[in-house]
Short mmCIF file of C-alpha atoms in Angstrom, two decimals:
data_model
loop_
_atom_site.label_atom_id
_atom_site.label_comp_id
_atom_site.label_asym_id
_atom_site.label_seq_id
_atom_site.Cartn_x
_atom_site.Cartn_y
_atom_site.Cartn_z
CA MET A 1115 -13.69 -13.22 -46.65
CA LYS A 1116 -11.19 -13.34 -43.81
CA ASP A 1117 -8.96 -10.66 -45.28
CA LYS A 1118 -11.93 -8.39 -45.99
CA PHE A 1119 -13.11 -8.69 -42.38
CA ASP A 1120 -9.65 -7.85 -41.08
CA GLU A 1121 -9.35 -4.94 -43.47
CA SER A 1122 -12.75 -3.66 -42.32
CA ILE A 1123 -11.61 -3.58 -38.68
CA LEU A 1124 -8.41 -1.74 -39.55
CA GLN A 1125 -10.28 0.67 -41.80
CA SER A 1126 -12.74 1.49 -39.01
CA PHE A 1127 -9.91 2.49 -36.64
CA SER A 1128 -8.23 4.48 -39.39
CA GLU A 1129 -11.40 6.50 -39.94
CA VAL A 1130 -11.75 7.28 -36.22
CA SER A 1131 -8.08 8.27 -35.72
CA PRO A 1132 -8.40 11.99 -36.67
CA TYR A 1133 -10.86 12.52 -33.80
CA LEU A 1134 -8.93 10.78 -31.02
CA SER A 1135 -7.03 13.85 -29.83
CA SER A 1136 -10.25 15.85 -29.46
CA LEU A 1137 -12.09 12.97 -27.83
CA LEU A 1138 -9.35 12.36 -25.27
CA ASP A 1139 -8.57 16.07 -24.81
CA GLU A 1140 -4.91 15.08 -24.66
CA ASP A 1141 -1.80 15.43 -26.77
CA VAL A 1142 -1.74 11.97 -28.38
CA SER A 1143 -0.21 10.23 -31.37
CA PHE A 1144 -1.98 7.42 -33.22
CA ALA A 1145 -0.56 4.46 -35.11
CA LEU A 1146 -2.22 1.51 -36.84
CA THR A 1147 -0.53 -1.61 -38.20
CA ASP A 1148 -1.44 -4.82 -39.89
CA ARG A 1149 0.65 -7.85 -38.98
CA GLU A 1150 3.79 -6.49 -40.65
CA LYS A 1151 3.84 -2.73 -41.16
CA PHE A 1152 2.29 0.64 -40.28
CA ILE A 1153 -0.77 1.42 -42.38
CA ASP A 1154 -1.79 4.68 -40.70
CA PHE A 1155 -0.08 7.24 -38.46
CA LEU A 1156 -1.01 10.62 -36.95
CA PRO A 1157 1.60 12.46 -34.86
CA GLY A 1158 0.62 14.44 -31.77
CA GLU A 1159 1.27 18.12 -31.22
CA ASN A 1160 4.50 17.37 -29.39
CA ILE A 1161 4.69 13.61 -29.95
CA ARG A 1162 6.49 12.76 -33.17
CA PRO A 1163 7.97 9.26 -33.06
CA ASP A 1164 10.03 7.91 -35.96
CA ILE A 1165 7.07 6.29 -37.75
CA THR A 1166 5.90 6.51 -41.36
CA VAL A 1167 3.18 4.66 -43.24
CA GLY A 1168 4.62 1.53 -44.85
CA LYS A 1169 7.45 1.24 -42.33
CA ALA A 1170 7.98 -2.25 -40.88
CA ILE A 1171 7.12 -2.91 -37.26
CA LYS A 1172 10.24 -2.43 -35.16
CA GLU A 1173 11.70 -5.44 -33.39
CA GLY A 1174 11.20 -5.25 -29.61
CA SER A 1175 8.62 -2.47 -29.83
CA SER A 1176 5.33 -2.37 -27.90
CA THR A 1177 3.50 -3.03 -31.18
CA GLN A 1178 5.48 -6.20 -31.89
CA GLU A 1179 5.02 -7.36 -28.29
CA ALA A 1180 1.25 -6.85 -28.58
CA LEU A 1181 1.23 -8.91 -31.81
CA LYS A 1182 3.17 -11.75 -30.22
CA THR A 1183 1.43 -11.90 -26.85
CA LYS A 1184 -2.04 -10.94 -28.12
CA LYS A 1185 -2.29 -8.72 -25.06
CA THR A 1186 -2.50 -4.99 -24.47
CA ILE A 1187 0.97 -3.58 -23.76
CA CYS A 1188 1.47 -0.39 -21.73
CA LYS A 1189 4.87 1.22 -21.37
CA ILE A 1190 6.24 4.50 -20.05
CA VAL A 1191 8.64 6.19 -22.44
CA PRO A 1192 11.31 8.06 -20.43
CA GLU A 1193 11.58 11.85 -20.46
CA GLN A 1194 14.84 11.77 -22.43
CA VAL A 1195 13.06 10.73 -25.66
CA PHE A 1196 10.56 13.58 -26.12
CA GLY A 1197 11.46 15.93 -23.25
CA PHE A 1198 8.55 14.64 -21.17
CA LYS A 1199 7.22 11.26 -20.08
CA LEU A 1200 4.99 9.41 -22.51
CA LYS A 1201 2.58 6.52 -21.99
CA SER A 1202 2.50 4.10 -24.90
CA ILE A 1203 -0.52 1.77 -25.21
CA ALA A 1204 -0.60 -0.95 -27.89
CA VAL A 1205 -3.83 -2.95 -28.30
CA PRO A 1206 -4.02 -6.05 -30.55
CA LEU A 1207 -7.07 -6.13 -32.84
CA LYS A 1208 -8.72 -9.51 -33.29
CA GLY A 1209 -9.93 -10.36 -36.75
CA SER A 1210 -11.75 -13.43 -38.01
CA ASN A 1211 -11.26 -16.71 -36.14
CA GLY A 1212 -9.66 -14.81 -33.22
CA GLU A 1213 -6.49 -14.14 -35.17
CA ILE A 1214 -4.73 -10.78 -34.72
CA ALA A 1215 -5.41 -8.52 -37.68
CA GLY A 1216 -3.15 -5.73 -36.50
CA VAL A 1217 -2.36 -3.36 -33.64
CA VAL A 1218 -3.71 0.07 -32.76
CA SER A 1219 -1.49 2.14 -30.52
CA ILE A 1220 -1.51 5.59 -29.02
CA GLY A 1221 1.18 7.62 -27.35
CA LYS A 1222 -0.19 9.90 -24.61
CA SER A 1223 1.79 12.78 -23.13
CA LEU A 1224 2.14 12.64 -19.34
CA LYS A 1225 3.38 16.22 -19.12
CA ARG A 1226 0.16 17.51 -17.58
CA GLN A 1227 0.01 14.62 -15.13
CA GLU A 1228 3.64 15.23 -14.16
CA GLU A 1229 2.86 18.88 -13.48
CA ILE A 1230 -0.17 17.93 -11.35
CA LEU A 1231 1.92 15.33 -9.53
CA ASN A 1232 4.66 17.87 -8.77
CA LEU A 1233 2.10 20.43 -7.62
CA SER A 1234 0.41 17.89 -5.36
CA LYS A 1235 3.79 16.87 -3.92
CA ASN A 1236 4.66 20.51 -3.22
CA LEU A 1237 1.20 21.07 -1.74
CA SER A 1238 1.58 18.02 0.46
CA MET A 1239 5.00 19.17 1.68
CA ALA A 1240 3.72 22.70 2.38
CA LEU A 1241 0.68 21.36 4.25
CA ASN A 1242 2.90 19.06 6.30
CA GLN A 1243 5.04 22.03 7.32
CA ILE A 1244 1.97 24.15 8.11
CA SER A 1245 0.41 21.28 10.05
CA SER A 1246 3.61 20.81 12.06
CA ALA A 1247 3.86 24.54 12.81
CA SER A 1248 0.17 24.70 13.68
CA SER A 1249 0.53 21.75 16.05
CA GLU A 1250 3.45 23.46 17.79
CA VAL A 1251 1.51 26.72 18.13
CA SER A 1252 -1.55 24.83 19.35
CA SER A 1253 0.57 23.02 21.92
CA GLY A 1254 2.06 26.34 23.04
CA VAL A 1255 -1.36 27.98 23.36
CA GLN A 1256 -2.65 24.99 25.32
CA ASN A 1257 0.31 25.31 27.70
CA ILE A 1258 -0.43 29.03 28.09
CA ALA A 1259 -4.09 28.23 28.74
CA ALA A 1260 -3.06 25.68 31.38
CA SER A 1261 -0.72 28.22 33.00
CA ASN A 1262 -3.51 30.80 32.93
CA ASP A 1263 -5.76 28.33 34.72
CA VAL A 1264 -3.20 28.11 37.53
CA VAL A 1265 -2.77 31.91 37.65
CA LEU A 1266 -6.55 32.37 37.64
CA LYS A 1267 -6.90 29.97 40.56
CA GLU A 1268 -4.20 31.80 42.54
CA ALA A 1269 -5.74 35.19 41.69
CA ASN A 1270 -9.12 33.97 42.96
CA GLU A 1271 -7.48 32.81 46.17
CA ALA A 1272 -5.69 36.17 46.55
CA PHE A 1273 -8.97 38.02 46.01
CA GLU A 1274 -10.68 35.90 48.67
CA LYS A 1275 -7.81 36.57 51.09
CA THR A 1276 -8.16 40.34 50.65
CA LYS A 1277 -11.70 39.94 51.97
CA ASN A 1278 -10.25 38.59 55.23
CA THR A 1279 -8.68 42.01 55.90
CA ASN A 1280 -12.20 43.34 56.44
CA GLU A 1281 -12.53 41.08 59.47
CA ILE A 1282 -9.16 42.26 60.79
CA LEU A 1283 -10.12 45.91 60.31
CA SER A 1284 -13.43 45.29 62.06
CA PHE A 1285 -11.57 43.76 64.99
CA ILE A 1286 -9.17 46.73 65.18
CA LYS A 1287 -12.14 49.11 64.91
CA ASN A 1288 -13.74 47.46 67.93
CA ILE A 1289 -10.48 47.83 69.89
CA GLU A 1290 -10.36 51.52 68.91
CA LYS A 1291 -13.95 52.02 70.13
CA GLN A 1292 -13.23 50.22 73.38
CA THR A 1293 -10.07 52.29 73.86
CA ASN A 1294 -11.99 55.51 73.20
CA LEU A 1295 -14.68 54.43 75.68
CA LEU A 1296 -12.01 53.52 78.21
CA GLY A 1297 -10.40 56.97 77.79
CA LEU A 1298 -13.76 58.66 78.22
CA ASN A 1299 -14.52 56.71 81.39
CA ALA A 1300 -11.05 57.48 82.70
CA SER A 1301 -11.62 61.21 82.14
CA ILE A 1302 -14.91 61.06 84.03
CA GLU A 1303 -13.31 59.25 86.96
CA ALA A 1304 -10.39 61.72 86.97
CA ALA A 1305 -12.83 64.64 87.15
CA ARG A 1306 -14.60 63.03 90.09
CA ALA A 1307 -11.32 62.52 91.91
CA GLY A 1308 -10.56 66.22 91.66
CA GLU A 1309 -7.01 67.19 92.64
CA LEU A 1310 -6.08 63.58 93.27
CA GLY A 1311 -7.15 62.55 89.79
CA LYS A 1312 -5.01 65.00 87.81
CA GLY A 1313 -2.34 62.41 86.97
CA PHE A 1314 -5.00 59.96 85.95
CA SER A 1315 -6.57 62.69 83.81
CA VAL A 1316 -3.35 62.99 81.78
CA VAL A 1317 -3.35 59.23 81.18
CA ALA A 1318 -7.00 59.34 80.12
CA SER A 1319 -6.25 62.16 77.69
CA GLU A 1320 -3.43 60.18 76.10
CA ILE A 1321 -5.66 57.12 75.80
CA ARG A 1322 -8.26 59.16 73.92
CA LYS A 1323 -5.58 60.66 71.65
CA LEU A 1324 -4.36 57.14 70.89
CA SER A 1325 -7.92 56.11 70.12
CA ASN A 1326 -8.44 59.05 67.75
CA SER A 1327 -5.09 58.39 66.07
CA SER A 1328 -5.99 54.70 65.67
CA ASN A 1329 -9.31 55.69 64.10
CA GLU A 1330 -7.57 57.87 61.52
CA SER A 1331 -5.06 55.10 60.74
CA ILE A 1332 -7.85 52.55 60.41
CA THR A 1333 -9.68 54.84 57.97
CA LYS A 1334 -6.53 55.19 55.84
CA ILE A 1335 -5.79 51.46 56.00
CA ASN A 1336 -9.38 50.70 55.07
CA GLN A 1337 -9.12 53.00 52.04
CA VAL A 1338 -5.83 51.41 50.94
CA ILE A 1339 -7.24 47.90 51.32
CA LYS A 1340 -10.31 48.84 49.28
CA GLU A 1341 -8.03 50.13 46.54
CA ILE A 1342 -5.99 46.91 46.71
CA GLN A 1343 -9.18 44.84 46.51
CA ALA A 1344 -10.31 46.86 43.48
CA SER A 1345 -6.91 46.36 41.80
CA VAL A 1346 -6.92 42.63 42.54
CA GLY A 1347 -10.48 42.46 41.19
CA ASN A 1348 -9.43 44.21 37.98
CA ILE A 1349 -6.43 41.88 37.64
CA LEU A 1350 -8.72 38.90 38.21
CA ASN A 1351 -11.12 40.08 35.50
CA SER A 1352 -8.22 40.63 33.08
CA ILE A 1353 -6.86 37.16 33.78
CA LYS A 1354 -10.33 35.69 33.19
CA GLU A 1355 -10.55 37.46 29.81
CA VAL A 1356 -7.05 36.32 28.82
CA ASN A 1357 -7.82 32.81 29.99
CA GLU A 1358 -11.04 32.67 27.96
CA THR A 1359 -9.21 34.02 24.89
CA SER A 1360 -6.43 31.44 25.32
CA HIS A 1361 -8.92 28.59 25.51
CA ASN A 1362 -10.78 29.92 22.44
CA GLN A 1363 -7.50 30.22 20.52
CA ALA A 1364 -6.48 26.71 21.54
CA ALA A 1365 -9.83 25.35 20.31
CA ALA A 1366 -9.56 27.33 17.05
CA LEU A 1367 -6.02 26.07 16.45
CA GLU A 1368 -7.13 22.49 17.05
CA GLU A 1369 -9.83 22.93 14.40
CA LEU A 1370 -7.28 24.53 12.06
CA THR A 1371 -4.85 21.65 12.58
CA ALA A 1372 -7.64 19.14 11.86
CA SER A 1373 -8.60 21.02 8.67
CA ILE A 1374 -4.97 21.12 7.51
CA GLN A 1375 -4.64 17.39 8.12
CA GLU A 1376 -7.76 16.82 5.99
CA LEU A 1377 -6.25 18.97 3.24
CA ASN A 1378 -3.02 17.01 3.53
CA THR A 1379 -4.95 13.75 3.14
CA THR A 1380 -6.62 15.21 0.04
CA ALA A 1381 -3.22 16.26 -1.34
CA GLU A 1382 -1.86 12.76 -0.77
CA SER A 1383 -4.87 11.31 -2.59
CA LEU A 1384 -4.33 13.75 -5.46
CA LYS A 1385 -0.68 12.74 -5.61
CA GLU A 1386 -1.62 9.06 -5.73
CA ILE A 1387 -4.22 9.68 -8.46
CA SER A 1388 -1.71 11.68 -10.51
CA SER A 1389 0.96 9.01 -10.22
CA ASN A 1390 -1.47 6.30 -11.35
CA TYR A 1391 -3.01 8.28 -14.19
#
């Protein structure tokens, strides 16, 4: 009865074995043993260990270790054996009375996982470099934005100072009017004085000429100052636009850096998952 029960367990695994590769969607090999020898074996597409039905269980193998310890044994077969890493899993099968009836084992190719792991490592490295470069650019843009803030402040102050020239021009204009009035009064007094006022008349004439000349100069200066104010205003507007753009770029780069860091975290998680697969 005991032997029949054990045989039934082994037979069940043997019947399932042809479907394992499709079920796992992996390149796998399958082996089944009783307590002494291999009773079934299916090689994988690229996994072809030195196993044949009827061959004795090899000393020191995962299968023998699973028989002895009555525990599942997992080992990584190095790349040198098949040209790629392989994960070997040997599971002891309990028969009647808890005794081990045999061992079922599969060899699973880790080629795909190695490729994913390498890709995730490369992705992580690339994202680290991009993140570093992005942080440097972001820092540079923030410095530019800070410098633009200083320039904008100074430009505002310069624009306000150009407005003070209007007060100066107004003051000079009043002097010119007073001078013109003084010259006019002097001419009137010289005319009243007659012959005695001729010398004074010359002085009055020169005062009026000076007043007229000052008026022309003030008009020109006023025009130049208006042009300067317009230029300073245009410069101020340009600086404001550049400053706004710099701040927007700095904010955008900060968001980009944060997104890259999230991607990098994802890549690290992918790398960890691949290495533990």
